[in-house]
């Protein structure tokens, strides 16, 4: 075990896949940011907003004035491009991580597993010298060139991709997904007007085929990508799968993201080949990498200690990396600590790679009562939330509670004394008739959110007995 | 993976039979959109235009004008849920409903504008123009006797007619685009039609019943000045018509509307049953109301209207979340990314 860990983390490996990953990651971040800005989402998400939903433990993250929200997106764009170029890499990736993560933490309405993934990767990249090869830092002599790197610099990224896919696949092993083809049975017919493929999506068998394919694909694809004989076929599957999913659903840049980052699984020589190709366009004098060009010297992964790192820091780094790996492996399972239907209660739902697993929607009506006069009023959610926020809030218990507290405080300032806030939240799961999520007689002002079981939720009847 | 595939297929086959409901029929969203455009939206705009022209002929005769204004407003209530495409907000111009039917109107401002011969109808003071400004001018005695009232009414009416004609003529070209945009994602015609339907329903509940009744948090009494059509006293008739317009959209043309669409998906029938039961409850609540319920003296804590509001509230979830979930329609306007 010890030697395995040593090899997995500290073996010397060719740096080429890492360099490609850096370029691709930087470009994807840049494109994603530019698209976000172009679509006017800065204003929509961060400027024209009266209330933001917070992540538990990150309530202190606050919105900045509009100018700074726009400015930060430009900073993000520039730092992403610098990361791709490998210019002032360390500074750029640190800025990228903090700015991107800050923007993600502002409003949990916009939580997406892929953004969480991007944030984790950026966080890891801060500690990885991905600019030691194929970078402007090397070209300008800011960084010593190296054709090798510690194995963990690449393996930790591969591990993160494995977790993303495999856990997304495992999450699909549930009754509705596999046996009823839900929610795909609802979503696919809605795409029956797509040219060429439309009638195929509308076929009653298609949701079952898609559900099972999706589950198998997500669970196993990384293993097929890692295994050389199946790699090419697997990557072809990556392209087809994400293209189809991209046509079907509004998921923005993520299909391209997945196609880009899975390139890391290709062989060292493949990476070197395209890097040399680019370089040959860039300068007349092609560097001849004869030592490595011919064979994949490092596929054997001969094990030796990098001289630059002291035994103590290596031990420390090993410990931290193992802790990170353990956290990534275990954290998504925390829902097991909560009895009851995960899909209904969403205790431990986020940060667990549950992607497109269910069709859920709700109508949440809030009532605010003046504790003194007893007069009760009905809230118009549109007064405080944009449609996206209202939609997400209406079926997620922690968001309902946050919004209830916001309403209580807001109307308290408006002169309502000792406000009591109740909600009538009807939620529909996989298009089954809607049910009450929360007891409508409970005063939400008396309830605090936390890691513990949300005892104030009503159970789901039928479907998944709670 | 290859070895697994036959197994999977066999398994799927085994799961398949008797899952599909018998009434499940292929539903064609192109026909659906075409039907709403041809049978509902375009005729509604055309009829509103015609009623407006008739009103301009009758504008100097108070009795006739009042009667015709009522017809115009009924016609308006048949277009108000279609606040998308040519009728939607566009930089400086708000949606058609906001432009021509903002209430309450600002009486002081209207009087001031009449006095100054100010016929500015392009600014953001939508509470000094539109159908409810006309209502004030036609039904309020003090307003009727104002010097310059007739010209202001004429100009106000011209402004409305111009805006409605503009939307109507733009629909001519937009219709094709509307029918061709037959997906279900954000920005599709079905999504736009559905979202505006829900928004209009919530508008009726929140702004025409809830707000004037004083049912908002922090309100301590009813606000009679916020009643729709308070000068003419047709508030109840209009609320009823607004609701019936929404019901007619829910029904659609036989085999071509939202109801037929719902009937084509698993679980749709159950939703139709629940929703229609509640629609009847709302209609019953309307029957129990009286026009006088909206009057100054009866409005506060009015039991009939509170029941009406509650029944409308109970209908909301069927329209707002159950329906969009079943049909897989995007309920946001901009396409936020999912994952």
Short mmCIF file of N, CA and C in Angstrom, two decimals, chain A residues 35 41 44 112-115 178-180 185-187 189-193 204-205 208-209 212 216-217 220 224 250-254 354-356 359-363 365 367-368 375-383 387-388 390-391 411 416 424 426 428 431-435, chain B residues 1 4-5 8-9 11-13 15-16 19-20 27-30 182-186 195 198-199 202 205-207 213-222 261 266 270 300-301 309 313 316-318 320-322 324-328 330-339:
data_model
loop_
_atom_site.label_atom_id
_atom_site.label_comp_id
_atom_site.label_asym_id
_atom_site.label_seq_id
_atom_site.Cartn_x
_atom_site.Cartn_y
_atom_site.Cartn_z
N UNK A 35 -18.76 33.81 -22.35
CA UNK A 35 -20.14 33.51 -22.67
C UNK A 35 -21.08 34.07 -21.59
N UNK A 41 -25.44 37.71 -18.06
CA UNK A 41 -25.77 37.06 -16.80
C UNK A 41 -25.14 37.73 -15.58
N UNK A 44 -27.93 39.85 -14.49
CA UNK A 44 -29.03 39.00 -14.08
C UNK A 44 -28.77 38.34 -12.72
N UNK A 112 -24.08 24.45 -9.61
CA UNK A 112 -24.02 23.37 -10.59
C UNK A 112 -22.82 22.50 -10.23
N UNK A 113 -22.99 21.20 -10.35
CA UNK A 113 -21.89 20.29 -10.03
C UNK A 113 -20.66 20.60 -10.86
N UNK A 114 -20.86 21.01 -12.10
CA UNK A 114 -19.71 21.27 -12.95
C UNK A 114 -18.93 22.50 -12.49
N UNK A 115 -19.64 23.48 -11.96
CA UNK A 115 -18.94 24.64 -11.43
C UNK A 115 -18.12 24.25 -10.20
N UNK A 178 -33.65 3.79 -13.23
CA UNK A 178 -33.43 2.58 -14.01
C UNK A 178 -34.73 1.86 -14.39
N UNK A 179 -35.67 1.81 -13.48
CA UNK A 179 -36.85 1.00 -13.75
C UNK A 179 -37.99 1.80 -14.40
N UNK A 180 -38.06 3.10 -14.10
CA UNK A 180 -39.14 3.89 -14.70
C UNK A 180 -38.63 4.86 -15.75
N UNK A 185 -37.99 10.08 -19.12
CA UNK A 185 -39.27 9.84 -19.78
C UNK A 185 -40.07 11.15 -19.92
N UNK A 186 -39.82 12.08 -19.01
CA UNK A 186 -40.49 13.39 -19.10
C UNK A 186 -39.73 14.31 -20.04
N UNK A 187 -38.40 14.27 -19.92
CA UNK A 187 -37.60 15.25 -20.64
C UNK A 187 -37.45 14.95 -22.13
N UNK A 189 -39.41 13.38 -24.51
CA UNK A 189 -40.46 13.75 -25.46
C UNK A 189 -40.55 15.26 -25.69
N UNK A 190 -40.11 16.05 -24.69
CA UNK A 190 -40.15 17.49 -24.86
C UNK A 190 -39.17 17.95 -25.94
N UNK A 191 -38.29 17.04 -26.37
CA UNK A 191 -37.32 17.39 -27.42
C UNK A 191 -37.71 16.76 -28.75
N UNK A 192 -39.00 16.43 -28.90
CA UNK A 192 -39.40 15.69 -30.10
C UNK A 192 -39.35 16.53 -31.37
N UNK A 193 -39.04 17.83 -31.22
CA UNK A 193 -39.01 18.68 -32.41
C UNK A 193 -37.59 18.94 -32.89
N UNK A 204 -41.10 5.64 -27.10
CA UNK A 204 -41.26 5.25 -25.69
C UNK A 204 -40.09 4.43 -25.12
N UNK A 205 -39.32 3.77 -25.99
CA UNK A 205 -38.19 2.97 -25.50
C UNK A 205 -36.97 3.82 -25.20
N UNK A 208 -35.57 4.59 -21.66
CA UNK A 208 -34.95 3.45 -20.97
C UNK A 208 -33.53 3.24 -21.48
N UNK A 209 -33.39 3.27 -22.79
CA UNK A 209 -32.06 3.10 -23.37
C UNK A 209 -31.11 4.19 -22.85
N UNK A 212 -30.18 3.74 -18.99
CA UNK A 212 -29.18 2.70 -18.74
C UNK A 212 -27.84 3.06 -19.35
N UNK A 216 -24.37 3.48 -17.21
CA UNK A 216 -23.16 2.68 -17.51
C UNK A 216 -22.02 3.57 -17.99
N UNK A 217 -22.37 4.53 -18.82
CA UNK A 217 -21.35 5.44 -19.34
C UNK A 217 -20.66 6.18 -18.20
N UNK A 220 -18.47 3.88 -15.85
CA UNK A 220 -17.31 3.14 -16.34
C UNK A 220 -16.39 3.90 -17.29
N UNK A 224 -12.40 2.95 -18.98
CA UNK A 224 -12.11 2.66 -20.38
C UNK A 224 -11.15 3.69 -20.98
N UNK A 250 -30.32 22.13 -21.70
CA UNK A 250 -29.65 23.43 -21.60
C UNK A 250 -28.53 23.33 -20.59
N UNK A 251 -27.38 22.91 -21.04
CA UNK A 251 -26.28 22.75 -20.10
C UNK A 251 -25.05 23.52 -20.52
N UNK A 252 -25.26 24.51 -21.41
CA UNK A 252 -24.19 25.45 -21.74
C UNK A 252 -22.91 24.80 -22.23
N UNK A 253 -21.79 25.17 -21.58
CA UNK A 253 -20.47 24.76 -22.07
C UNK A 253 -20.04 23.38 -21.58
N UNK A 254 -20.83 22.75 -20.73
CA UNK A 254 -20.32 21.56 -20.06
C UNK A 254 -19.99 20.38 -20.97
N UNK A 354 -24.59 14.67 -8.22
CA UNK A 354 -25.91 14.22 -8.65
C UNK A 354 -26.36 15.14 -9.78
N UNK A 355 -26.19 14.62 -10.99
CA UNK A 355 -26.38 15.44 -12.17
C UNK A 355 -27.64 15.02 -12.91
N UNK A 356 -28.56 15.94 -13.12
CA UNK A 356 -29.78 15.70 -13.90
C UNK A 356 -30.52 14.45 -13.43
N UNK A 359 -36.64 15.36 -11.98
CA UNK A 359 -37.44 16.52 -12.39
C UNK A 359 -38.16 16.97 -11.13
N UNK A 360 -37.83 18.16 -10.69
CA UNK A 360 -38.44 18.63 -9.45
C UNK A 360 -38.85 20.08 -9.62
N UNK A 361 -40.02 20.39 -9.14
CA UNK A 361 -40.48 21.77 -9.21
C UNK A 361 -41.45 22.02 -8.07
N UNK A 362 -41.63 23.27 -7.75
CA UNK A 362 -42.52 23.56 -6.64
C UNK A 362 -43.20 24.91 -6.78
N UNK A 363 -44.25 25.07 -5.99
CA UNK A 363 -44.90 26.37 -5.85
C UNK A 363 -44.90 26.68 -4.36
N UNK A 365 -45.72 29.36 -1.49
CA UNK A 365 -46.42 30.59 -1.14
C UNK A 365 -46.13 30.91 0.32
N UNK A 367 -46.58 33.18 3.79
CA UNK A 367 -47.53 34.00 4.54
C UNK A 367 -46.79 34.65 5.70
N UNK A 368 -46.95 35.97 5.81
CA UNK A 368 -46.30 36.68 6.91
C UNK A 368 -47.38 37.25 7.80
N UNK A 375 -52.84 40.08 11.74
CA UNK A 375 -53.16 40.21 10.33
C UNK A 375 -52.09 39.49 9.50
N UNK A 376 -52.54 38.68 8.56
CA UNK A 376 -51.60 37.89 7.78
C UNK A 376 -51.66 38.28 6.30
N UNK A 377 -50.51 38.33 5.67
CA UNK A 377 -50.46 38.69 4.25
C UNK A 377 -49.76 37.63 3.43
N UNK A 378 -50.04 37.65 2.12
CA UNK A 378 -49.42 36.68 1.21
C UNK A 378 -48.33 37.38 0.41
N UNK A 379 -47.16 36.76 0.32
CA UNK A 379 -46.02 37.36 -0.37
C UNK A 379 -46.09 37.08 -1.86
N UNK A 380 -45.77 38.11 -2.65
CA UNK A 380 -45.58 37.89 -4.09
C UNK A 380 -44.08 37.69 -4.30
N UNK A 381 -43.67 36.44 -4.58
CA UNK A 381 -42.23 36.14 -4.66
C UNK A 381 -41.51 36.95 -5.72
N UNK A 382 -42.25 37.34 -6.75
CA UNK A 382 -41.61 38.08 -7.84
C UNK A 382 -41.09 39.43 -7.37
N UNK A 383 -41.59 39.88 -6.24
CA UNK A 383 -41.14 41.16 -5.72
C UNK A 383 -39.67 41.07 -5.29
N UNK A 387 -37.05 34.83 -11.71
CA UNK A 387 -37.70 33.54 -11.97
C UNK A 387 -36.80 32.34 -11.65
N UNK A 388 -35.53 32.46 -11.97
CA UNK A 388 -34.59 31.37 -11.71
C UNK A 388 -34.48 31.09 -10.20
N UNK A 390 -36.70 31.90 -7.88
CA UNK A 390 -37.95 31.40 -7.33
C UNK A 390 -38.11 29.91 -7.64
N UNK A 391 -37.74 29.56 -8.88
CA UNK A 391 -37.85 28.17 -9.30
C UNK A 391 -37.01 27.25 -8.41
N UNK A 411 -40.03 42.31 6.56
CA UNK A 411 -41.31 42.89 6.98
C UNK A 411 -41.26 43.42 8.41
N UNK A 416 -43.94 45.28 10.60
CA UNK A 416 -44.71 44.13 11.08
C UNK A 416 -44.05 43.64 12.37
N UNK A 424 -46.53 27.52 2.29
CA UNK A 424 -47.28 26.41 1.73
C UNK A 424 -46.49 26.01 0.47
N UNK A 426 -45.80 23.34 -2.21
CA UNK A 426 -46.20 22.12 -2.90
C UNK A 426 -45.10 21.74 -3.88
N UNK A 428 -43.50 18.90 -6.63
CA UNK A 428 -43.72 17.73 -7.47
C UNK A 428 -42.38 17.10 -7.83
N UNK A 431 -42.65 14.66 -11.70
CA UNK A 431 -43.96 14.95 -12.28
C UNK A 431 -45.10 14.16 -11.63
N UNK A 432 -44.87 13.64 -10.43
CA UNK A 432 -45.97 13.04 -9.69
C UNK A 432 -46.78 14.17 -9.07
N UNK A 433 -48.07 13.93 -8.75
CA UNK A 433 -48.86 15.01 -8.16
C UNK A 433 -48.14 15.65 -6.97
N UNK A 434 -48.23 16.96 -6.86
CA UNK A 434 -47.43 17.65 -5.86
C UNK A 434 -47.94 17.40 -4.44
N UNK A 435 -47.01 17.49 -3.50
CA UNK A 435 -47.32 17.29 -2.09
C UNK A 435 -46.70 18.42 -1.28
N UNK B 1 -18.68 -3.61 -21.46
CA UNK B 1 -19.88 -2.83 -21.73
C UNK B 1 -20.70 -3.50 -22.83
N UNK B 4 -22.71 -6.34 -21.66
CA UNK B 4 -23.85 -5.95 -20.83
C UNK B 4 -25.06 -5.55 -21.65
N UNK B 5 -24.79 -5.04 -22.83
CA UNK B 5 -25.86 -4.40 -23.60
C UNK B 5 -27.07 -5.29 -23.88
N UNK B 8 -29.10 -5.64 -20.83
CA UNK B 8 -29.81 -4.41 -20.55
C UNK B 8 -31.06 -4.30 -21.41
N UNK B 9 -30.89 -4.63 -22.68
CA UNK B 9 -32.01 -4.52 -23.60
C UNK B 9 -33.15 -5.47 -23.21
N UNK B 11 -33.73 -6.57 -20.32
CA UNK B 11 -34.30 -6.04 -19.10
C UNK B 11 -35.30 -4.92 -19.42
N UNK B 12 -34.88 -4.07 -20.34
CA UNK B 12 -35.75 -2.95 -20.71
C UNK B 12 -37.04 -3.46 -21.34
N UNK B 13 -36.89 -4.42 -22.22
CA UNK B 13 -38.08 -4.99 -22.86
C UNK B 13 -39.03 -5.52 -21.80
N UNK B 15 -39.41 -4.59 -18.90
CA UNK B 15 -40.04 -3.52 -18.11
C UNK B 15 -41.08 -2.76 -18.90
N UNK B 16 -41.00 -2.86 -20.21
CA UNK B 16 -41.77 -1.98 -21.05
C UNK B 16 -43.29 -2.13 -21.02
N UNK B 19 -46.78 -0.11 -19.56
CA UNK B 19 -46.37 1.13 -18.89
C UNK B 19 -46.98 2.35 -19.60
N UNK B 20 -47.15 2.22 -20.89
CA UNK B 20 -47.65 3.35 -21.66
C UNK B 20 -49.17 3.45 -21.48
N UNK B 27 -48.41 14.03 -29.68
CA UNK B 27 -48.92 15.38 -29.65
C UNK B 27 -47.98 16.25 -30.47
N UNK B 28 -48.56 17.04 -31.35
CA UNK B 28 -47.74 17.84 -32.24
C UNK B 28 -47.73 19.30 -31.79
N UNK B 29 -46.56 19.73 -31.31
CA UNK B 29 -46.48 21.09 -30.80
C UNK B 29 -46.58 22.15 -31.89
N UNK B 30 -46.31 21.77 -33.12
CA UNK B 30 -46.46 22.74 -34.21
C UNK B 30 -47.94 23.08 -34.39
N UNK B 182 -40.54 25.59 -32.04
CA UNK B 182 -41.47 24.65 -31.40
C UNK B 182 -40.83 23.74 -30.36
N UNK B 183 -39.70 24.16 -29.80
CA UNK B 183 -39.09 23.38 -28.71
C UNK B 183 -39.79 23.64 -27.39
N UNK B 184 -39.13 23.25 -26.30
CA UNK B 184 -39.73 23.47 -24.98
C UNK B 184 -38.76 24.18 -24.03
N UNK B 185 -37.56 24.49 -24.54
CA UNK B 185 -36.58 25.11 -23.66
C UNK B 185 -36.88 26.60 -23.49
N UNK B 186 -36.09 27.24 -22.63
CA UNK B 186 -36.26 28.67 -22.44
C UNK B 186 -36.12 29.38 -23.78
N UNK B 195 -45.33 30.52 -19.78
CA UNK B 195 -44.87 31.40 -18.71
C UNK B 195 -45.73 32.65 -18.57
N UNK B 198 -48.98 31.75 -16.86
CA UNK B 198 -48.84 31.65 -15.40
C UNK B 198 -48.70 33.04 -14.78
N UNK B 199 -47.90 33.88 -15.45
CA UNK B 199 -47.67 35.22 -14.93
C UNK B 199 -48.98 36.02 -14.88
N UNK B 202 -51.05 34.79 -12.01
CA UNK B 202 -50.57 35.32 -10.74
C UNK B 202 -50.83 36.81 -10.62
N UNK B 205 -54.39 37.20 -9.47
CA UNK B 205 -54.52 36.86 -8.05
C UNK B 205 -53.87 37.93 -7.16
N UNK B 206 -52.64 38.32 -7.52
CA UNK B 206 -51.90 39.21 -6.63
C UNK B 206 -52.29 40.68 -6.76
N UNK B 207 -52.49 41.14 -8.01
CA UNK B 207 -52.67 42.59 -8.19
C UNK B 207 -54.12 43.01 -8.33
N UNK B 213 -57.29 44.07 -1.75
CA UNK B 213 -57.91 43.54 -0.54
C UNK B 213 -57.07 43.78 0.71
N UNK B 214 -55.82 44.17 0.50
CA UNK B 214 -54.91 44.37 1.62
C UNK B 214 -54.36 43.06 2.14
N UNK B 215 -54.19 42.10 1.23
CA UNK B 215 -53.73 40.78 1.65
C UNK B 215 -52.22 40.62 1.56
N UNK B 216 -51.51 41.73 1.33
CA UNK B 216 -50.06 41.63 1.30
C UNK B 216 -49.51 41.80 2.70
N UNK B 217 -48.36 41.18 2.97
CA UNK B 217 -47.78 41.39 4.29
C UNK B 217 -47.52 42.87 4.53
N UNK B 218 -47.79 43.31 5.72
CA UNK B 218 -47.53 44.70 6.06
C UNK B 218 -48.69 45.62 5.77
N UNK B 219 -49.62 45.19 4.91
CA UNK B 219 -50.80 46.02 4.67
C UNK B 219 -51.71 45.92 5.89
N UNK B 220 -52.29 47.06 6.27
CA UNK B 220 -53.14 47.01 7.45
C UNK B 220 -54.61 47.19 7.10
N UNK B 221 -54.87 47.53 5.84
CA UNK B 221 -56.27 47.64 5.44
C UNK B 221 -56.35 47.51 3.92
N UNK B 222 -57.58 47.41 3.44
CA UNK B 222 -57.78 47.32 2.00
C UNK B 222 -57.40 48.64 1.34
N UNK B 261 -52.45 18.55 -24.72
CA UNK B 261 -51.02 18.32 -24.55
C UNK B 261 -50.79 17.52 -23.27
N UNK B 266 -47.97 10.84 -19.58
CA UNK B 266 -48.31 10.02 -18.43
C UNK B 266 -48.53 10.92 -17.20
N UNK B 270 -54.46 12.92 -14.50
CA UNK B 270 -54.66 13.19 -13.07
C UNK B 270 -54.57 14.68 -12.79
N UNK B 300 -62.73 46.03 2.69
CA UNK B 300 -61.85 45.57 3.77
C UNK B 300 -62.40 44.28 4.39
N UNK B 301 -61.53 43.28 4.47
CA UNK B 301 -61.88 41.98 5.07
C UNK B 301 -63.08 41.32 4.38
N UNK B 309 -59.74 34.66 -3.35
CA UNK B 309 -58.28 34.70 -3.35
C UNK B 309 -57.71 33.35 -2.93
N UNK B 313 -55.45 30.82 -5.05
CA UNK B 313 -54.18 30.37 -4.48
C UNK B 313 -54.03 28.86 -4.62
N UNK B 316 -52.91 27.67 -8.01
CA UNK B 316 -51.59 28.10 -8.49
C UNK B 316 -50.64 26.94 -8.79
N UNK B 317 -50.53 26.01 -7.84
CA UNK B 317 -49.50 24.97 -8.01
C UNK B 317 -49.76 24.10 -9.24
N UNK B 318 -51.04 23.89 -9.57
CA UNK B 318 -51.33 23.05 -10.73
C UNK B 318 -50.81 23.73 -12.00
N UNK B 320 -48.58 26.29 -12.04
CA UNK B 320 -47.22 26.81 -11.97
C UNK B 320 -46.15 25.73 -11.99
N UNK B 321 -46.28 24.70 -11.17
CA UNK B 321 -45.20 23.72 -11.14
C UNK B 321 -45.60 22.34 -11.68
N UNK B 322 -46.78 21.86 -11.34
CA UNK B 322 -47.15 20.51 -11.78
C UNK B 322 -47.19 20.44 -13.31
N UNK B 324 -45.70 22.45 -15.62
CA UNK B 324 -44.41 22.59 -16.31
C UNK B 324 -43.57 21.33 -16.14
N UNK B 325 -43.67 20.69 -14.97
CA UNK B 325 -42.91 19.47 -14.73
C UNK B 325 -43.38 18.36 -15.66
N UNK B 326 -44.68 18.20 -15.77
CA UNK B 326 -45.24 17.14 -16.61
C UNK B 326 -44.86 17.32 -18.07
N UNK B 327 -44.90 18.56 -18.52
CA UNK B 327 -44.66 18.81 -19.93
C UNK B 327 -43.19 19.07 -20.23
N UNK B 328 -42.38 19.20 -19.19
CA UNK B 328 -40.96 19.46 -19.42
C UNK B 328 -40.71 20.82 -20.04
N UNK B 330 -39.52 24.69 -19.90
CA UNK B 330 -38.64 25.54 -19.11
C UNK B 330 -39.44 26.67 -18.49
N UNK B 331 -39.25 26.89 -17.18
CA UNK B 331 -40.03 27.95 -16.54
C UNK B 331 -39.18 29.17 -16.21
N UNK B 332 -38.01 29.27 -16.84
CA UNK B 332 -37.31 30.54 -16.75
C UNK B 332 -37.22 31.14 -18.14
N UNK B 333 -36.97 32.41 -18.18
CA UNK B 333 -36.95 33.09 -19.47
C UNK B 333 -35.57 33.01 -20.11
N UNK B 334 -34.56 33.32 -19.32
CA UNK B 334 -33.21 33.18 -19.88
C UNK B 334 -32.78 31.77 -19.59
N UNK B 335 -32.01 31.20 -20.49
CA UNK B 335 -31.62 29.82 -20.28
C UNK B 335 -30.44 29.75 -19.33
N UNK B 336 -30.71 29.64 -18.06
CA UNK B 336 -29.63 29.37 -17.12
C UNK B 336 -29.11 27.99 -17.44
N UNK B 337 -27.85 27.74 -17.18
CA UNK B 337 -27.33 26.41 -17.44
C UNK B 337 -27.81 25.43 -16.38
N UNK B 338 -28.02 24.20 -16.79
CA UNK B 338 -28.24 23.14 -15.83
C UNK B 338 -27.05 22.23 -15.86
N UNK B 339 -27.08 21.17 -15.09
CA UNK B 339 -26.00 20.20 -15.27
C UNK B 339 -26.48 18.79 -14.99
#
